[in-house]
Coordinates of C-alpha atoms in Angstrom, one line a residue:
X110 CA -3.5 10.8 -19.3
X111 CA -4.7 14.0 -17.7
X112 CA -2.6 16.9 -19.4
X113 CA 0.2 14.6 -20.0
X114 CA 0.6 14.5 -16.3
X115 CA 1.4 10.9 -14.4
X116 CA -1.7 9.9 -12.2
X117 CA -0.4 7.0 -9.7
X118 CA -2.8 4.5 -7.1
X119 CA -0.2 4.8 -4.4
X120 CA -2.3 1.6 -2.6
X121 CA -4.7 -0.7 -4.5
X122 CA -5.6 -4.7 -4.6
X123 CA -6.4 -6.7 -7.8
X124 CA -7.9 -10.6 -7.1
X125 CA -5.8 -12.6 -9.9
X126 CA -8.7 -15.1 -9.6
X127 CA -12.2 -14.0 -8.7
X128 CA -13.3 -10.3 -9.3
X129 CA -12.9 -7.7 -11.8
X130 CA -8.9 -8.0 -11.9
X131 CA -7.3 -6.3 -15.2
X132 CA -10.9 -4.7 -15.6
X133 CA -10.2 -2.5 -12.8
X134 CA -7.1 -1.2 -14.5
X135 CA -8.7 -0.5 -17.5
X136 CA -11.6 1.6 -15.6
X137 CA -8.5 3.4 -14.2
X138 CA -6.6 4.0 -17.4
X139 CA -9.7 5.3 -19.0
X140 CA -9.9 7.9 -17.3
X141 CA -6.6 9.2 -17.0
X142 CA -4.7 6.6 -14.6
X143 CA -1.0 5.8 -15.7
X144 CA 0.3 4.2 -13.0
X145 CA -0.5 1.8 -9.9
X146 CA 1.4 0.6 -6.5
X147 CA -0.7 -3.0 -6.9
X148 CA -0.2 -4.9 -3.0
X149 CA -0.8 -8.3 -2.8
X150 CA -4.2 -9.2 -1.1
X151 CA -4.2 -11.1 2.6
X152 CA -2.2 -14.5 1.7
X153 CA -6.0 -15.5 3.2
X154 CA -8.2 -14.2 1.0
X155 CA -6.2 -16.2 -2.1
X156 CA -6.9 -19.2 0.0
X157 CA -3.7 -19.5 1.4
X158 CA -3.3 -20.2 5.2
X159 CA 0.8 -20.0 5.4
X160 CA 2.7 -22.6 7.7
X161 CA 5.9 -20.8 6.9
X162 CA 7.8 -18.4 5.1
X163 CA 7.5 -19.9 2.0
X164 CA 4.2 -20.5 1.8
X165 CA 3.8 -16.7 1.1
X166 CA 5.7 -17.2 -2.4
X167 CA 2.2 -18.4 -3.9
X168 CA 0.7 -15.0 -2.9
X169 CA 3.2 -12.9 -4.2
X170 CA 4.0 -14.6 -7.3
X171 CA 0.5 -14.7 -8.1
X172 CA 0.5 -10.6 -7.6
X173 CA 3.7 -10.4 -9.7
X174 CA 2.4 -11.6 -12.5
X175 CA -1.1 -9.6 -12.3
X176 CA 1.3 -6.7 -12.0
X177 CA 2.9 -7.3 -15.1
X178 CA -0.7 -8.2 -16.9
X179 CA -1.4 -4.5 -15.5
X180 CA 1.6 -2.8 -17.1
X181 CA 0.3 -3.6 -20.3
X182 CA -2.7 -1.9 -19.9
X183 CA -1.4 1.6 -18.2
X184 CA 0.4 4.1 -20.3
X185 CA 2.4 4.0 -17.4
X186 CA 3.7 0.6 -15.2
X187 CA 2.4 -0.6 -12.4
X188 CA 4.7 -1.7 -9.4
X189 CA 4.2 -5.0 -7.0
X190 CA 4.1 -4.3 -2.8
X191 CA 4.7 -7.3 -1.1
X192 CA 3.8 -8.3 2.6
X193 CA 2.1 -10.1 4.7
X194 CA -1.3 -8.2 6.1
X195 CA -1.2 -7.5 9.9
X196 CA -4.6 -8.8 9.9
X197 CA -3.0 -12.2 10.1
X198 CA -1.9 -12.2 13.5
X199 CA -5.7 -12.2 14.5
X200 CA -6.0 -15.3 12.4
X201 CA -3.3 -17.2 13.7
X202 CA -3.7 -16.6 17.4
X203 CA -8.0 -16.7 17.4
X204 CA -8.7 -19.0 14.7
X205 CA -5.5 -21.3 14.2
X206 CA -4.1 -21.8 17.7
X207 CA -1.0 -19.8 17.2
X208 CA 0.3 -17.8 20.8
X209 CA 1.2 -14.3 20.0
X210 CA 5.1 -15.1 19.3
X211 CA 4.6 -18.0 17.2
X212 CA 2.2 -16.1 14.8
X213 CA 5.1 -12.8 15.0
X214 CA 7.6 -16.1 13.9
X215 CA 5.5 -16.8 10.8
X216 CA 4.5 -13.7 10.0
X217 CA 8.3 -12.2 10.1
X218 CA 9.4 -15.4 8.1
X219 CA 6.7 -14.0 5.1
X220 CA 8.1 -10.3 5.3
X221 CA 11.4 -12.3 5.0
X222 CA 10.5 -14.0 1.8
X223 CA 9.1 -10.7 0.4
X224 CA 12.2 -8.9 0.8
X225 CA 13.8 -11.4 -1.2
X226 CA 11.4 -10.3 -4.2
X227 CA 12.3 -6.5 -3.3
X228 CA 16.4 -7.6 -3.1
X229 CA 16.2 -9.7 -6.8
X230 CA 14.4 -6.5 -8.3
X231 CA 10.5 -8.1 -8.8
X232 CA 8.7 -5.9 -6.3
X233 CA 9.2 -2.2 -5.2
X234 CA 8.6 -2.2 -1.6
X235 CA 7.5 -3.8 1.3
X236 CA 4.0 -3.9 3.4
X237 CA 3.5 -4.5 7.1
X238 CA 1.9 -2.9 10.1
X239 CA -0.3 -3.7 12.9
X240 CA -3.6 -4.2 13.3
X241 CA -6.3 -1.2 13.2
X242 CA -8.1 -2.7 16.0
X243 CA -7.9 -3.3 19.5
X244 CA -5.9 -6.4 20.4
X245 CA -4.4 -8.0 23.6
X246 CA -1.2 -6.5 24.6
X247 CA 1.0 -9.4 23.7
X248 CA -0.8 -9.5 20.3
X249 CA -0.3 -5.6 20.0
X250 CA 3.8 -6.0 21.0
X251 CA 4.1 -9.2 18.3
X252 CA 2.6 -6.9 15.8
X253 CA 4.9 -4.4 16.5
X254 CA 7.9 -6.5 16.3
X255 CA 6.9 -7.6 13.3
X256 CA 6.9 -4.5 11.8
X257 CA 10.6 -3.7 12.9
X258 CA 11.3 -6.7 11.1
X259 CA 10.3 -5.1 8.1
X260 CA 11.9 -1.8 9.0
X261 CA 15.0 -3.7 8.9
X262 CA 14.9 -4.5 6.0
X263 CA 13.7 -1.5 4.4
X264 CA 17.3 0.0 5.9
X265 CA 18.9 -3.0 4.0
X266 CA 17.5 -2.9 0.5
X267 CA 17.2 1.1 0.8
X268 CA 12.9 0.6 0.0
X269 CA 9.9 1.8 1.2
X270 CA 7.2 0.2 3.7
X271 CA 3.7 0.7 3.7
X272 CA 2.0 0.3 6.7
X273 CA -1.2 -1.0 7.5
X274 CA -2.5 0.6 10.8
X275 CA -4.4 2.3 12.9
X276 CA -5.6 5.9 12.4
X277 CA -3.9 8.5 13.4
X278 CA -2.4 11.6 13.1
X279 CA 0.5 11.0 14.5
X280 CA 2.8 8.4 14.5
X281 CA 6.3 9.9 14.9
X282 CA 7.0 7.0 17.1
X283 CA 7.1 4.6 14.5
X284 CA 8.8 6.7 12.1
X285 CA 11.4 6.7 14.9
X286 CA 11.6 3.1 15.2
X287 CA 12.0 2.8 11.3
X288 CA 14.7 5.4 11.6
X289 CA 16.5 3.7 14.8
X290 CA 16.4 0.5 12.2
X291 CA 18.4 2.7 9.8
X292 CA 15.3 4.0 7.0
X293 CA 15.3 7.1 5.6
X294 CA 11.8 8.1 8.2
X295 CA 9.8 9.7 5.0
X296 CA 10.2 5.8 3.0
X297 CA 7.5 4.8 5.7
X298 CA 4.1 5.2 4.2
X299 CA 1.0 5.1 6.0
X300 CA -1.7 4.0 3.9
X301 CA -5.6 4.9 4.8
X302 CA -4.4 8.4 6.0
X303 CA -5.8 11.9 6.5
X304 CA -4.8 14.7 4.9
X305 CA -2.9 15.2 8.5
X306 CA -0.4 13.3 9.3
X307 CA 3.2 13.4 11.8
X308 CA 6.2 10.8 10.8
X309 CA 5.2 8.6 7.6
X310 CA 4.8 9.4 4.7
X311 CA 0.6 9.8 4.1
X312 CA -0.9 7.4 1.4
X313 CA -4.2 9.6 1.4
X314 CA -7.6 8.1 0.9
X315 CA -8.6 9.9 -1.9
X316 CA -12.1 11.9 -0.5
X317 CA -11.6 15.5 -1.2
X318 CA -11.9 16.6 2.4
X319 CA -8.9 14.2 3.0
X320 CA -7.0 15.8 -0.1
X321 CA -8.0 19.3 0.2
X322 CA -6.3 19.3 3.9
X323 CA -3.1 17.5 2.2
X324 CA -3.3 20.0 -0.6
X325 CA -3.1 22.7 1.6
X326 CA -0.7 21.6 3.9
X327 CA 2.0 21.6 1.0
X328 CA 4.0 18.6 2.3
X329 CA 5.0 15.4 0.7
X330 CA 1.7 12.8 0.8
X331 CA 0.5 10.2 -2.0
X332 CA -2.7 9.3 -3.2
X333 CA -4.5 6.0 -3.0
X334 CA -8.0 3.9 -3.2
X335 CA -7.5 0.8 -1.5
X336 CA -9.3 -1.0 -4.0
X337 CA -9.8 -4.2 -2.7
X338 CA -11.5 -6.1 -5.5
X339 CA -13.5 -8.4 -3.6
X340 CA -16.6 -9.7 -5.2
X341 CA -18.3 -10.9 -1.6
X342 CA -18.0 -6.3 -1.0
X343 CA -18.3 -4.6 -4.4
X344 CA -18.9 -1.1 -2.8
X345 CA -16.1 -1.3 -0.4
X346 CA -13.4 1.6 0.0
X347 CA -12.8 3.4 -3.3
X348 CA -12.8 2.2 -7.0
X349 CA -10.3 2.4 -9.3
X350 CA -11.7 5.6 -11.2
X351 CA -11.5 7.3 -8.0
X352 CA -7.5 8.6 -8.4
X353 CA -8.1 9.9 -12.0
X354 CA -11.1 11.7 -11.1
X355 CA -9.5 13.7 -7.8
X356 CA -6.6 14.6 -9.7
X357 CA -8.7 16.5 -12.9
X358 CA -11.0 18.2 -9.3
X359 CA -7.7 19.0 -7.7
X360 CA -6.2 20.5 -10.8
X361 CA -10.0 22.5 -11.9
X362 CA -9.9 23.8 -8.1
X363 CA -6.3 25.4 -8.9
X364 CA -3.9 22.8 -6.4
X365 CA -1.3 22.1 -9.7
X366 CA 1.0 22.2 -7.4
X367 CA -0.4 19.8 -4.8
X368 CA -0.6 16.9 -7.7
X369 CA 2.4 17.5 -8.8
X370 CA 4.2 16.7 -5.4
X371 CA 1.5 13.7 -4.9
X372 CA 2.3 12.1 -8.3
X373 CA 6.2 13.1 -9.0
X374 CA 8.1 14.7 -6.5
X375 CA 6.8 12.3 -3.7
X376 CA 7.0 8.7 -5.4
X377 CA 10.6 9.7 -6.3
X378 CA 11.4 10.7 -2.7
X379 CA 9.5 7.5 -1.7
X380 CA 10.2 4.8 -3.9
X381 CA 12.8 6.0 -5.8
X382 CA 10.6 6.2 -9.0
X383 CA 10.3 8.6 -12.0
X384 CA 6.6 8.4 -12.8
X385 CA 7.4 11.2 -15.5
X386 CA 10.1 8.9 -17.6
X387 CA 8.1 5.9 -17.4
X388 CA 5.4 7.4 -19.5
X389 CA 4.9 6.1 -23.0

């Protein structure tokens, strides 16, 4: 730990299979990491390629149990995300054949089967989105539909959704459409933010410009990597030492204050957790 103080990955991957795996939780507990948000990786990339609903079960059981393989490493816990990556829609409709509303069908059936694993108590929250890109308009409006789907059932099970999108500092809109579904609007979390951001929740990439505009800003945000753990792009994103290590520069360049609403206050608010009593 780092003064005794919880240090949480809001938004990290961990390849059950291929690449560094409970390695990389080690790196992050070494230096002062105690707990991780772990999201499953695209149902793709663990080979994969879903015909329905319950074809995502592989995916997230296989993340589950990583998950708990990572709990015993953190002085901490470490928490499952489940989804189905926006990115899929792209996969469906350019390389499988899929029109827009048939890949939205499949893709809300997976968010369905997630929620299950949110509703039985094995995962914390939920991941969706839309894609970061620019897509076709009827691909764009699937997307978007299925991420109300999601926001339903964030309103049902009273849990968070991450959200995989585009950047932006602003996206009131969809923290209206997740409110208009029945969310509390601050249990949407945009992961890959800024240090700016209007309607969700930011999951901020943890570069210090990024955190030093969050720090100042004084409002609720999270921090996160996006580890992806991919041997085929070892430099990719951020590694897992990366949280540890902005928290100690955050705390030497005086913003206490700013780690303890990124690490306490705002996953309670969020998620519902108590990073503080789930310290060893």
């Amino acid at each position: 730990m780092i003064d005794d103080r919880p240090v949480l990955d809001d938004h990290l991957h961990l390849d059950p299979d291929n690449h560094r795996g409970i390695d990389a939780v080690r790196d992050f507990a070494r230096v002062g990491g105690t707990h991780l948000l772990v999201v499953n990786k695209p149902s793709w990339h663990l080979g994969v390629e879903a015909e329905t609903g319950a074809d995502f079960r592989e995916v997230f059981e296989r993340t589950i149990d990583i998950v708990e393989a990572a709990s015993s490493e953190l002085e901490g816990r470490a928490w499952p995300v489940l989804g189905v990556h926006p990115g899929l829609i792209s996969r469906l409709v350019d390389e499988r054949g899929f029109a827009p509303d048939e890949a939205c069908d499949l893709m809300q059936a997976g968010i369905d089967v997630a929620a299950e694993y949110v509703e039985a108590g094995d995962a914390l929250a939920l991941k969706s989105g839309r894609p970061h890109y620019e897509v076709d308009d009827d691909v764009w409006a699937a997307s978007n539909d299925v991420m109300r789907r999601a926001f339903d059932h964030g309103a049902a099970l009273e849990c968070a959704v991450q959200l995989h999108a585009e950047a932006s500092e602003d996206m009131t809109e969809v923290a209206d459409w997740a409110e208009a579904a029945g969310m509390v609007p601050h249990r949407v979390v945009k992961h890959y933010a800024s240090g700016r951001l209007e309607g969700p929740t930011p999951s901020v990439m943890s570069d210090k410009d990024r955190l030093e505009t969050a720090a100042e800003r004084g409002e609720p945000f999270l921090m996160e990597t996006d580890y992806i753990d991919d041997p085929d792009r070892p430099g990719a994103v951020l590694g897992p030492k990366t949280v540890p290590r902005r928290v100690r520069w955050l705390l030497e360049n005086g913003y206490d204050e700013a780690v303890e609403i990124a690490h306490v206050e705002t996953p309670k608010a969020v998620y519902g957790i108590d990073t503080e009593a789930t310290l060893e």
